[in-house]
PDB file of C-alpha atoms and ligand atoms in Angstrom:
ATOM      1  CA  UNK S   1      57.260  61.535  54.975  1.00  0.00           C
ATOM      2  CA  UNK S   2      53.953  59.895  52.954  1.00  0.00           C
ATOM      3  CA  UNK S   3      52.448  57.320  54.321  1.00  0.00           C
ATOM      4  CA  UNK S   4      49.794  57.852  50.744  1.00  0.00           C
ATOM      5  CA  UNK S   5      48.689  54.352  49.667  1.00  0.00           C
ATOM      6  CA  UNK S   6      48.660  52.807  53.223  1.00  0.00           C
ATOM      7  CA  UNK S   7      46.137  52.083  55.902  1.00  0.00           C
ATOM      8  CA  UNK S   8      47.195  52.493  59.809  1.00  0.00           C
ATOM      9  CA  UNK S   9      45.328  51.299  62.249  1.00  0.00           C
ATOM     10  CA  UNK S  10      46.268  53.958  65.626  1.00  0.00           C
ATOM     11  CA  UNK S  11      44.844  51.943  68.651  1.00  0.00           C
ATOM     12  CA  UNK S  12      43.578  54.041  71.936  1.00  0.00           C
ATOM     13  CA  UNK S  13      42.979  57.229  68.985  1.00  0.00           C
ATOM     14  CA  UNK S  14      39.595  58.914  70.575  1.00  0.00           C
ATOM     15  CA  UNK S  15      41.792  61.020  72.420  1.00  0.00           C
ATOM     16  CA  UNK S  16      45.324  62.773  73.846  1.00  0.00           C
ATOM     17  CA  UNK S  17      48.380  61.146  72.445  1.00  0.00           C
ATOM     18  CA  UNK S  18      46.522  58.326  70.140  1.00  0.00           C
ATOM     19  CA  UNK S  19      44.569  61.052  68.502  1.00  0.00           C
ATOM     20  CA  UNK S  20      47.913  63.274  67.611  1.00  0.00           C
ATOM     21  CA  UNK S  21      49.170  60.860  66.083  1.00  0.00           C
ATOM     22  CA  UNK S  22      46.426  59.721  64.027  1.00  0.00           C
ATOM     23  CA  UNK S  23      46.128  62.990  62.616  1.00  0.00           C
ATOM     24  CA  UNK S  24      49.526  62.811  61.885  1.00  0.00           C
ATOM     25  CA  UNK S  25      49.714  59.497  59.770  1.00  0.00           C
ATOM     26  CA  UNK S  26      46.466  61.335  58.136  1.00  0.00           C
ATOM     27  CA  UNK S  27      48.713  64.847  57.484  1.00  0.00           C
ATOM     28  CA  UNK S  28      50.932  62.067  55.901  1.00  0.00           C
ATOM     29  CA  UNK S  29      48.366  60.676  53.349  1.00  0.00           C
ATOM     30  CA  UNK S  30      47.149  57.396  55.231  1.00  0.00           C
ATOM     31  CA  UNK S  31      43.870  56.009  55.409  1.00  0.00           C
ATOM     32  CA  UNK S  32      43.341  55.850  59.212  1.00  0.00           C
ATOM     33  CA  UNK S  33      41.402  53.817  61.235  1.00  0.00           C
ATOM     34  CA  UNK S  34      40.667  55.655  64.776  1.00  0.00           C
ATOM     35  CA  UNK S  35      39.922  53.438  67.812  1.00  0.00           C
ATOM     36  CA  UNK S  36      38.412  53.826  71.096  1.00  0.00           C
ATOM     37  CA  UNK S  37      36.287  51.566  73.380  1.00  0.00           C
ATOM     38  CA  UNK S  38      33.367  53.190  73.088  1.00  0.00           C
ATOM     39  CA  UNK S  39      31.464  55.340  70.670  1.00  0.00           C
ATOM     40  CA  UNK S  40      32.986  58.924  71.310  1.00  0.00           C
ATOM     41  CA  UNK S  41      35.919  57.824  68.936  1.00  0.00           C
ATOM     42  CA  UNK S  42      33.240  58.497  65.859  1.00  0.00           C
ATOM     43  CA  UNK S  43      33.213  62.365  67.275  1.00  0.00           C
ATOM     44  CA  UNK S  44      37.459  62.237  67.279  1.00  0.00           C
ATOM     45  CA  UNK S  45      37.125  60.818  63.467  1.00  0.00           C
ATOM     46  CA  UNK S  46      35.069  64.084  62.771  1.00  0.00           C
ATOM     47  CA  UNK S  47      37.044  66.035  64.454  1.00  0.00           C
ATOM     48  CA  UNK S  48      40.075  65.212  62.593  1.00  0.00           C
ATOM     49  CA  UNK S  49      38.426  64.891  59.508  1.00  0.00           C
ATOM     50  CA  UNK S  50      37.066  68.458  59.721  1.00  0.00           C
ATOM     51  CA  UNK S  51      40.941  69.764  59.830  1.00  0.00           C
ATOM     52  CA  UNK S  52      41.788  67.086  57.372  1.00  0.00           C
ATOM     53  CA  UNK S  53      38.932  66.973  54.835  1.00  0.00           C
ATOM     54  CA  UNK S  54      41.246  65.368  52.099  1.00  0.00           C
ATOM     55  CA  UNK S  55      41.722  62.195  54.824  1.00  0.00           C
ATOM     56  CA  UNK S  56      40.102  58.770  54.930  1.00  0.00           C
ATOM     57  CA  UNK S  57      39.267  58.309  58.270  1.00  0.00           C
ATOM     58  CA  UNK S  58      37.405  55.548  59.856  1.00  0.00           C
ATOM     59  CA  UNK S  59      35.960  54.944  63.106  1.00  0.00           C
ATOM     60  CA  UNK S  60      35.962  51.478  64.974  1.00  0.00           C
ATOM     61  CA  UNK S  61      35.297  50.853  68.861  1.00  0.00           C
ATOM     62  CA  UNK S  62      35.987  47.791  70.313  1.00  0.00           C
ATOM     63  CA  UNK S  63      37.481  46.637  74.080  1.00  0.00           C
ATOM     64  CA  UNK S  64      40.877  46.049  73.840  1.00  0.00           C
ATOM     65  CA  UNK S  65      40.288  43.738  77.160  1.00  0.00           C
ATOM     66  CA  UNK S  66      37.792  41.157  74.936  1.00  0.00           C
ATOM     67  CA  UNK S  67      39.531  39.347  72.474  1.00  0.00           C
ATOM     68  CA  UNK S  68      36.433  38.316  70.636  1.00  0.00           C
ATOM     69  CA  UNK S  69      35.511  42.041  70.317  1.00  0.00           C
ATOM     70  CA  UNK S  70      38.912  42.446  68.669  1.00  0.00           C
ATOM     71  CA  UNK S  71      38.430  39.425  66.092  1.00  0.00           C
ATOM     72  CA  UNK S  72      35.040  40.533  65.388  1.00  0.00           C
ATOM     73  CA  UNK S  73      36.716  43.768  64.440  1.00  0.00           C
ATOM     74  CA  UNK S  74      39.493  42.106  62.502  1.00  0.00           C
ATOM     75  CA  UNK S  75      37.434  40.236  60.129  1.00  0.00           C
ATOM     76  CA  UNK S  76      35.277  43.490  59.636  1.00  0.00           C
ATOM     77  CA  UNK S  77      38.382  45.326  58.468  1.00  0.00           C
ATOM     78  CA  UNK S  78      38.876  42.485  56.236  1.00  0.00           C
ATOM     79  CA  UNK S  79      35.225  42.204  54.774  1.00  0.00           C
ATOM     80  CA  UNK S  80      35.883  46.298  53.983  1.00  0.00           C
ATOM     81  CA  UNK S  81      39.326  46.219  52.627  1.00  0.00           C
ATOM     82  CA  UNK S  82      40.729  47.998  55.625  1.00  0.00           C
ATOM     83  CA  UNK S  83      43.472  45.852  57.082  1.00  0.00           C
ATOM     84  CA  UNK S  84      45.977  48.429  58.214  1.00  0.00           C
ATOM     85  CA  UNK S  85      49.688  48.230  56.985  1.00  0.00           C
ATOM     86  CA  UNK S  86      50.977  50.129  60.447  1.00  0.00           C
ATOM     87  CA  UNK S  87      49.715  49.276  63.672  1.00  0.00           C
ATOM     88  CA  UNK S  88      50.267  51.246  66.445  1.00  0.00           C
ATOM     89  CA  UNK S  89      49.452  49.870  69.890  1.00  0.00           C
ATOM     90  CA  UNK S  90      48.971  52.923  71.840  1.00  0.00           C
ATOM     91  CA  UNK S  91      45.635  52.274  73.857  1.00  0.00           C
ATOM     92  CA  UNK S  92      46.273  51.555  77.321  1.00  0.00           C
ATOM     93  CA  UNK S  93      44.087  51.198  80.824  1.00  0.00           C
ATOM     94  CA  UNK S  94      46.377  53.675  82.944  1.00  0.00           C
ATOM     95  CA  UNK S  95      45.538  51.552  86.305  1.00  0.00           C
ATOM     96  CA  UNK S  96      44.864  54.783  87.878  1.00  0.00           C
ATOM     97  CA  UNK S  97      43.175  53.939  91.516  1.00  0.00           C
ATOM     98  CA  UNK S  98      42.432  50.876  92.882  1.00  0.00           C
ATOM     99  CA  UNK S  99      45.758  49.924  92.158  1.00  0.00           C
ATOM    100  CA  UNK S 100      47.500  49.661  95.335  1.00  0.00           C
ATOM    101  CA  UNK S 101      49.647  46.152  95.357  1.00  0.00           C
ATOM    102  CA  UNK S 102      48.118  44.942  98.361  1.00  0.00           C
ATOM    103  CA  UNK S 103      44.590  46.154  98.065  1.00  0.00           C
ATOM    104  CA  UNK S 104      43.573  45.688  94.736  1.00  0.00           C
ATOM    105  CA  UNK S 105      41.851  43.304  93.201  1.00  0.00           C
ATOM    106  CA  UNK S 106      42.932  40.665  90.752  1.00  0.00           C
ATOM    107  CA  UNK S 107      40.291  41.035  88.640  1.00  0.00           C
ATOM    108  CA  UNK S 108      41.730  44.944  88.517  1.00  0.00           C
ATOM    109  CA  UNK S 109      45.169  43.507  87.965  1.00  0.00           C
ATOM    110  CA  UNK S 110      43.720  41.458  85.264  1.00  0.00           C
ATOM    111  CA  UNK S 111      41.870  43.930  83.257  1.00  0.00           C
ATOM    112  CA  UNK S 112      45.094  45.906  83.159  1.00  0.00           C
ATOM    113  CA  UNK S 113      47.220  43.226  81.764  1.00  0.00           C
ATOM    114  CA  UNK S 114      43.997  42.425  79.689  1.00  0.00           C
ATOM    115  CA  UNK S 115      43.876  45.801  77.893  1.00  0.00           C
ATOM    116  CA  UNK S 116      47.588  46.709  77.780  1.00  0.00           C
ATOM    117  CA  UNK S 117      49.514  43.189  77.158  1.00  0.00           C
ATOM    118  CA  UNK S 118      46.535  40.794  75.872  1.00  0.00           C
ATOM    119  CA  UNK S 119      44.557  43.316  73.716  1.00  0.00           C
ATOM    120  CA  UNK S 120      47.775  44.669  71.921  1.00  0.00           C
ATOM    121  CA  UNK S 121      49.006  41.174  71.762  1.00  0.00           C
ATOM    122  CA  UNK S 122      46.053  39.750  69.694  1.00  0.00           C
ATOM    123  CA  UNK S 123      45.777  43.293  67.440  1.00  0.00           C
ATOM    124  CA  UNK S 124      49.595  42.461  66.477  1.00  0.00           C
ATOM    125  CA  UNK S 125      49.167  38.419  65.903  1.00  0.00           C
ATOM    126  CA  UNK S 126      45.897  39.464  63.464  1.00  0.00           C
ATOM    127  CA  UNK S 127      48.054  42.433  61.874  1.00  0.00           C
ATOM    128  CA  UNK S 128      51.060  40.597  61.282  1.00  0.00           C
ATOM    129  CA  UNK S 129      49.483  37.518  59.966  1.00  0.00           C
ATOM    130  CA  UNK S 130      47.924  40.031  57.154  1.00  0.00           C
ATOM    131  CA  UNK S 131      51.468  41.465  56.773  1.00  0.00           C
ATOM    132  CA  UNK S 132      53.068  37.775  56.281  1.00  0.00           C
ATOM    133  CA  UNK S 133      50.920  37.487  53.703  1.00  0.00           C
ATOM    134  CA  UNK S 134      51.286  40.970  52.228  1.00  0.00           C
ATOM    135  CA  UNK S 135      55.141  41.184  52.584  1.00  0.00           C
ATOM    136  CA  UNK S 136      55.519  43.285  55.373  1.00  0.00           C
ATOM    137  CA  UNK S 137      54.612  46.598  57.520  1.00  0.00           C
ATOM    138  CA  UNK S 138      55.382  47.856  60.382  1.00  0.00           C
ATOM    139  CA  UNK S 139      54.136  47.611  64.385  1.00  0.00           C
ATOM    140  CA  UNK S 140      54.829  49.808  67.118  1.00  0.00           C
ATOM    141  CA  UNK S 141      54.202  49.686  70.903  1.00  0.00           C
ATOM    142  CA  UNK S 142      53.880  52.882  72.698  1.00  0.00           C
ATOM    143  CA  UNK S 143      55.455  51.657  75.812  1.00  0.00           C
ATOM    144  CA  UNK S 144      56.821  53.849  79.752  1.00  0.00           C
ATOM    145  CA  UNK S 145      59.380  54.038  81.590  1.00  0.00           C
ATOM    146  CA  UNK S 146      56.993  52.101  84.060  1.00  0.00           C
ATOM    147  CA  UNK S 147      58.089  49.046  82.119  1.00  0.00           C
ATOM    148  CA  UNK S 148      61.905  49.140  83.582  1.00  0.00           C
ATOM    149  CA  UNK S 149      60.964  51.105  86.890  1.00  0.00           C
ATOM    150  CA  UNK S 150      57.616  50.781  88.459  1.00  0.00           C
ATOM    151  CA  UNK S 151      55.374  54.223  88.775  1.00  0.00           C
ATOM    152  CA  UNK S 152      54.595  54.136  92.503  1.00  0.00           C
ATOM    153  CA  UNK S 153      51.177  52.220  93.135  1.00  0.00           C
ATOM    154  CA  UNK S 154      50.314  51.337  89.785  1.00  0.00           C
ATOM    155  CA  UNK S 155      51.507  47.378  89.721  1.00  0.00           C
ATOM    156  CA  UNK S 156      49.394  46.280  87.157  1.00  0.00           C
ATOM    157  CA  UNK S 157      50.704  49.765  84.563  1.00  0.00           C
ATOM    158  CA  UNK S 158      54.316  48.781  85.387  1.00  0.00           C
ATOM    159  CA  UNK S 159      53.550  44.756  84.590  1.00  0.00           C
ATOM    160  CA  UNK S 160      52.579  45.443  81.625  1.00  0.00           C
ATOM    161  CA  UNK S 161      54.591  47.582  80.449  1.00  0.00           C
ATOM    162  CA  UNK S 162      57.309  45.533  81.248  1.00  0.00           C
ATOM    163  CA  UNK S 163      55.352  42.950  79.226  1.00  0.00           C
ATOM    164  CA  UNK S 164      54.959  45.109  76.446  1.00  0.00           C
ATOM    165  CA  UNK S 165      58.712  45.406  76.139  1.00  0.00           C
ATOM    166  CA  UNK S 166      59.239  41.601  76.213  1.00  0.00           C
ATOM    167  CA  UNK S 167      56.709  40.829  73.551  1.00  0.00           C
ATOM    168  CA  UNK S 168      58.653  43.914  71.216  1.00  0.00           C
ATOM    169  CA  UNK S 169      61.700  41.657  71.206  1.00  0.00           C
ATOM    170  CA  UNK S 170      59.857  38.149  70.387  1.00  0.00           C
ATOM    171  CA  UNK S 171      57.531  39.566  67.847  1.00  0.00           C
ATOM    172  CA  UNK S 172      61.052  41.784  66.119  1.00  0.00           C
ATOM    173  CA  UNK S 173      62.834  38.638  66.657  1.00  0.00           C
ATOM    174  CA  UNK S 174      60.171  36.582  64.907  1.00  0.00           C
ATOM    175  CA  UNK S 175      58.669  38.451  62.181  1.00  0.00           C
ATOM    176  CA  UNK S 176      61.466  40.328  60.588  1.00  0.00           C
ATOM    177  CA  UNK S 177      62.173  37.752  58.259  1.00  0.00           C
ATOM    178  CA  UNK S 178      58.704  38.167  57.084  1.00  0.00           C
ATOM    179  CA  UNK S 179      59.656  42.210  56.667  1.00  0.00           C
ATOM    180  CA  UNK S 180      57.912  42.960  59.331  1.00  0.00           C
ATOM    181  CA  UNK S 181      59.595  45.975  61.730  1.00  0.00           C
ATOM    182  CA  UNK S 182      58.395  45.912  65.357  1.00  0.00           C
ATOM    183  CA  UNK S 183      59.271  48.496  67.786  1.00  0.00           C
ATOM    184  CA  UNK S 184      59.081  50.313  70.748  1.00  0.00           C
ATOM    185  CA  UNK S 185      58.858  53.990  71.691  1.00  0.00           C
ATOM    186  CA  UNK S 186      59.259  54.252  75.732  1.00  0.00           C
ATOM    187  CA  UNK S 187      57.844  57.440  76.773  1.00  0.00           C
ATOM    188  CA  UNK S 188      58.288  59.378  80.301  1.00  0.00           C
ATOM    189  CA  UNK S 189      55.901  62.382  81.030  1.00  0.00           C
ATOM    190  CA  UNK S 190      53.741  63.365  78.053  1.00  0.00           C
ATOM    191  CA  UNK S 191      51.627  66.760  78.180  1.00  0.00           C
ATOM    192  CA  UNK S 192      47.987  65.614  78.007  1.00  0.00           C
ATOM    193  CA  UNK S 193      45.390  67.750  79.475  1.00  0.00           C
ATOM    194  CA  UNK S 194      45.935  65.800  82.777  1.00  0.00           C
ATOM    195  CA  UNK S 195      48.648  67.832  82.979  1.00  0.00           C
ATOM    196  CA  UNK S 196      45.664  70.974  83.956  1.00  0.00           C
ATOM    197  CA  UNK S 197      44.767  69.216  87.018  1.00  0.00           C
ATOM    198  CA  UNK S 198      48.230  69.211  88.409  1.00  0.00           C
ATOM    199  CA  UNK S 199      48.760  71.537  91.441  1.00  0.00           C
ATOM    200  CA  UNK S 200      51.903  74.144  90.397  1.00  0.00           C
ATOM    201  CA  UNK S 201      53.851  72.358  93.183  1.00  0.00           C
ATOM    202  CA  UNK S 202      53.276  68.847  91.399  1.00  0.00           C
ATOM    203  CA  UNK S 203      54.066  70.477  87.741  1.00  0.00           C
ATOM    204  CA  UNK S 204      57.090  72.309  88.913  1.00  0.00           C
ATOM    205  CA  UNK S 205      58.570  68.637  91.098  1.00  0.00           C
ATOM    206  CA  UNK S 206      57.569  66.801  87.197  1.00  0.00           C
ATOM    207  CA  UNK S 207      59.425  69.558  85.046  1.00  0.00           C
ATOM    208  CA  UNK S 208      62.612  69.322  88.056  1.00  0.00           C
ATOM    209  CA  UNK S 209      62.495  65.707  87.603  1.00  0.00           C
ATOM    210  CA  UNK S 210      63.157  66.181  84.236  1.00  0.00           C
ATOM    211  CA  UNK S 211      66.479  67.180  82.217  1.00  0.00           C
ATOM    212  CA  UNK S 212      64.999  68.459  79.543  1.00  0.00           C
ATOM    213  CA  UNK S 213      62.665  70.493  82.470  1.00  0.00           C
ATOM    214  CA  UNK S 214      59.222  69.793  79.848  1.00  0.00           C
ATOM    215  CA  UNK S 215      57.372  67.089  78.952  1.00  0.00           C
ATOM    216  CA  UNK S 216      57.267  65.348  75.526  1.00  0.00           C
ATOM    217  CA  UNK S 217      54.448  66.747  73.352  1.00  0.00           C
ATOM    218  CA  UNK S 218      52.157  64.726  71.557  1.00  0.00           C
ATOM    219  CA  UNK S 219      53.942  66.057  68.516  1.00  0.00           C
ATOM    220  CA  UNK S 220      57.262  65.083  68.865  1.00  0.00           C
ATOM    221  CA  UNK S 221      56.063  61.700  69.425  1.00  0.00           C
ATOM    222  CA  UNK S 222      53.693  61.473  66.208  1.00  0.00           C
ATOM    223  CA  UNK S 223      57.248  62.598  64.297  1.00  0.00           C
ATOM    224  CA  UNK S 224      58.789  60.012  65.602  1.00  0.00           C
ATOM    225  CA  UNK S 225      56.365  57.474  65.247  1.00  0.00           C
ATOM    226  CA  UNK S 226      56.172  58.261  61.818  1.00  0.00           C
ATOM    227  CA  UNK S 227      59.387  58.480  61.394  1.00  0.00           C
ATOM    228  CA  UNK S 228      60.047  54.501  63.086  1.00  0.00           C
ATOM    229  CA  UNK S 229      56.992  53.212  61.154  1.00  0.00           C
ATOM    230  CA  UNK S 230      58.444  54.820  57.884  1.00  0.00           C
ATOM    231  CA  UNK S 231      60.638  52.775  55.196  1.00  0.00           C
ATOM    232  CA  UNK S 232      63.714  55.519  56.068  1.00  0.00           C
ATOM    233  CA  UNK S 233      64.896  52.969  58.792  1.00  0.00           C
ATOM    234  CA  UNK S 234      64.719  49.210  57.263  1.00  0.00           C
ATOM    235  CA  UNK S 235      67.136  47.814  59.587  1.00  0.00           C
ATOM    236  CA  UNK S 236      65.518  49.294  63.058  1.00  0.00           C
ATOM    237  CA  UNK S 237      64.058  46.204  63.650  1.00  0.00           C
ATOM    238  CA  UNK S 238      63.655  45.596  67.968  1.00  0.00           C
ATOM    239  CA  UNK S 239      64.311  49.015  68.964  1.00  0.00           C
ATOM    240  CA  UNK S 240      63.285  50.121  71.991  1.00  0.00           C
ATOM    241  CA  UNK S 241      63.439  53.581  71.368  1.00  0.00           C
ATOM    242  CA  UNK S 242      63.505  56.277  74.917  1.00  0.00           C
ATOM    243  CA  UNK S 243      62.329  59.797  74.229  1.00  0.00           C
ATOM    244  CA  UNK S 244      61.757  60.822  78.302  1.00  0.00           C
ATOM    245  CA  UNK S 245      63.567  64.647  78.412  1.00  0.00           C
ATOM    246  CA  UNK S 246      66.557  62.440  79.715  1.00  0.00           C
ATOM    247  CA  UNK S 247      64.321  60.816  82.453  1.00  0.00           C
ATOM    248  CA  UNK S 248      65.758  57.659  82.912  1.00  0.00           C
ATOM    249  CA  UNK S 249      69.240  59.081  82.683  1.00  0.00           C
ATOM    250  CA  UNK S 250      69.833  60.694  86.235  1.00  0.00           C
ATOM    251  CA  UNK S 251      70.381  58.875  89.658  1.00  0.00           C
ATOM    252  CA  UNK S 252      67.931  61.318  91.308  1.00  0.00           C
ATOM    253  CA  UNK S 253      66.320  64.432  90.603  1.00  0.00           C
ATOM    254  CA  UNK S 254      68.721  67.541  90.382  1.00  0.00           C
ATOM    255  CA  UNK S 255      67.335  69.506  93.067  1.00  0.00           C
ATOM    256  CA  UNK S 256      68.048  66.403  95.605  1.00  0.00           C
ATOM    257  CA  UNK S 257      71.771  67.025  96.897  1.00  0.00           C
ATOM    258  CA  UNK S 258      73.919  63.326  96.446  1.00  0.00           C
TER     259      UNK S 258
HETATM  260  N1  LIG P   1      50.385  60.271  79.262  1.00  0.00           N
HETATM  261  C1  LIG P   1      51.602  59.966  79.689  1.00  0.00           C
HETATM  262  O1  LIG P   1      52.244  60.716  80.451  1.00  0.00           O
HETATM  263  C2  LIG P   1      52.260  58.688  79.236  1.00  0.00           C
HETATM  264  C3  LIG P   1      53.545  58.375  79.718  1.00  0.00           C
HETATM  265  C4  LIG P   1      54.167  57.211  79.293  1.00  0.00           C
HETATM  266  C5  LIG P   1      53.523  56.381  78.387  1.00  0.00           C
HETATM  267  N2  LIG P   1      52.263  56.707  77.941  1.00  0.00           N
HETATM  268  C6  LIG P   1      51.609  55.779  77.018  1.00  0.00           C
HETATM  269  O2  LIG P   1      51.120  56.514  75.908  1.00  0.00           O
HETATM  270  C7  LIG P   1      49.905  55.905  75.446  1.00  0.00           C
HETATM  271  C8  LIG P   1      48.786  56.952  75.381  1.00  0.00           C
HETATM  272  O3  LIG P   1      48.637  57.538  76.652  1.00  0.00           O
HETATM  273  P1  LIG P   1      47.513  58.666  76.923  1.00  0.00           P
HETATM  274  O4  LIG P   1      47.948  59.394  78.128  1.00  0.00           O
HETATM  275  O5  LIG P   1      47.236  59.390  75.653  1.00  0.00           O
HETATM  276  O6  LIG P   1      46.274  57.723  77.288  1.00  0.00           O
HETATM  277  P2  LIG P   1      44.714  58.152  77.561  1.00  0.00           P
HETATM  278  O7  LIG P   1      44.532  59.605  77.470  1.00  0.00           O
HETATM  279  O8  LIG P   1      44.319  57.471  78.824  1.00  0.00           O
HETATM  280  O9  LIG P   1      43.952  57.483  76.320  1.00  0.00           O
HETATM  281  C9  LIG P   1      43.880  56.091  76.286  1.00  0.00           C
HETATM  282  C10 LIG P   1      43.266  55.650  74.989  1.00  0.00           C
HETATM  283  O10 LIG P   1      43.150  54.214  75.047  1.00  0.00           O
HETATM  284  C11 LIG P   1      41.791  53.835  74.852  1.00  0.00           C
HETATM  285  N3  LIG P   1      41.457  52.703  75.715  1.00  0.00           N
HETATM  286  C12 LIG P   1      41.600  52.635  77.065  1.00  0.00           C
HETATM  287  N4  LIG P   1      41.107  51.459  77.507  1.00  0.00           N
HETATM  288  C13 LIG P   1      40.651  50.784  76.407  1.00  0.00           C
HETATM  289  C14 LIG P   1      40.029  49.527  76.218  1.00  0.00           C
HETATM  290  N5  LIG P   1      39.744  48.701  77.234  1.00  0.00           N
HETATM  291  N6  LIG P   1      39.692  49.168  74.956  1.00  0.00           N
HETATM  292  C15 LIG P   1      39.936  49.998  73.920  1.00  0.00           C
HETATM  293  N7  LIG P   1      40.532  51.197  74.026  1.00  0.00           N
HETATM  294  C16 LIG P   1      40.876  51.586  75.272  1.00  0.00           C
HETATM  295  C17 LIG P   1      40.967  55.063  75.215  1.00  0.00           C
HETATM  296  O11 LIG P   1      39.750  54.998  74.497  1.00  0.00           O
HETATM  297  P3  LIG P   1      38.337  55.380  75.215  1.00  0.00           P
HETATM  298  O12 LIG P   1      38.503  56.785  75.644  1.00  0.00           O
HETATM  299  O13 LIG P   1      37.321  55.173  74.163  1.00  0.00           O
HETATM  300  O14 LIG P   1      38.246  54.409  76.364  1.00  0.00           O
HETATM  301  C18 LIG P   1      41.866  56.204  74.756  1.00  0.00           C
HETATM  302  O15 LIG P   1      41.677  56.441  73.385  1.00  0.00           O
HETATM  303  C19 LIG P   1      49.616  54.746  76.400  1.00  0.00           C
HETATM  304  O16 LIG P   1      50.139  53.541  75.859  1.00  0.00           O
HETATM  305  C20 LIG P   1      50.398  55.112  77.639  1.00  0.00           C
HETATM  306  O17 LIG P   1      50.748  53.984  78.393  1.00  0.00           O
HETATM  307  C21 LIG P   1      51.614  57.833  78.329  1.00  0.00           C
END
């Protein structure tokens, strides 16, 4: 799959899953932007641009939870020619802590929804108005199974999520006459070096939990981000496409006796 001749803008790319995949769209000939909130996402573009010395890579950090910060970084993609043909929204604030439905915060719930729901939303609306004018790309949301049942303590994650999959549908709906694809991939558990801290009891209940008794690697979902964002599938326009080891397919786990 070549993605040669087009620009992708990965968002959330400093590290774990965002950064896979940007190396992947760079395997695939792209000119990638990388993305983080703060400056560590210029060491990532190194990084990947030691292993892929042939790549264009650039660097931009900006807070997904300031919409300013984003437009600023808009029209600075536009001064440089660098207005990406494939956005993926994969950044997100995990609402790890603090989160606790009756005890936190709303400015905590806010900054969630800020980063997650807001911060994609306004990186789409400035992507796909370049597209409209272009004649079309592609957008895809890396969204959870949080989004259709809630993760335990983590309100403002779920919300979001949930969000994330409503504003798939209206942008598909919307901007597909425009050839503009938007998607969704809805992940379960993905291995990401959080998976180290995990006590063996808390690995081994995750991999029972799971059909396919492993996570998803960071891999499998670059492939098939690629692979959604690609011009193979014209008509998957909407999708909200589940790759969870079969997650979200059992009643309960299948060491709990029904
Ligand atoms: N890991 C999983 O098990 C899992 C499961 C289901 C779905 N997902 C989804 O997969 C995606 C990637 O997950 P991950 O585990 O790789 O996430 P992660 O390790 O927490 O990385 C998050 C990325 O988002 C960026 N980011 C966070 N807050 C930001 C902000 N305010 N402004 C700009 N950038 C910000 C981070 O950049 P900085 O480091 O510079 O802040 C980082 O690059 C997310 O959409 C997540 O919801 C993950």
């Amino acid at each position: 799959m070549s993605f040669a001749g087009k620009t992708v803008l990965v968002t959330g790319s400093s590290r774990n899953l965002g950064y896979t995949i940007a190396a992947a769209f760079a395997e695939a000939g792209a000119r990638v932007i990388m993305h983080g909130s703060h400056g560590s996402v210029e060491a990532s573009r190194d990084k990947l641009a030691a292993a892929f010395p042939q790549a264009e890579l650039h660097a931009a950090s900006f807070n997904l939870g300031d919409s300013a910060a984003i437009d600023a970084a808009f029209a600075s993609f536009k001064e440089q020619g660098l207005m990406p043909d494939v956005l993926v929204n994969n950044a997100a604030h995990l609402g790890l802590g603090e989160s606790d439905f009756l005890k936190q915060t709303p400015e905590h719930f806010r900054e969630v929804l800020e980063v997650n729901l807001f911060g994609a939303f306004r990186c789409a609306q400035l992507v796909a108005q370049h597209l409209k004018e272009i004649g079309g790309g592609a957008i895809v949301n890396i969204s959870s199974l949080a989004g259709e049942r809630g993760i335990f303590g983590r309100s403002g994650y779920n919300t979001s999520k949930a969000a994330l999959d409503g504003m798939t549908r209206s942008m598909a709906q919307e901007l597909s006459g425009d050839g503009i694809r938007v998607n969704a991939i809805v992940l379960g558990y993905v291995w990401t070096e959080r998976w180290n801290a995990l006590s063996e009891a808390d690995t081994q209940r995750r991999l029972m939990n799971t059909p396919a008794a492993a996570p998803s690697s960071q891999e499998e979902i670059s492939r098939l981000v690629l692979f959604v964002a690609s011009e193979a599938v014209p008509t998957l326009v909407g999708a909200r496409i589940v790759l969870d080891g079969g997650l979200n397919v059992q009643q309960v786990p299948r060491d709990v006796v029904v």
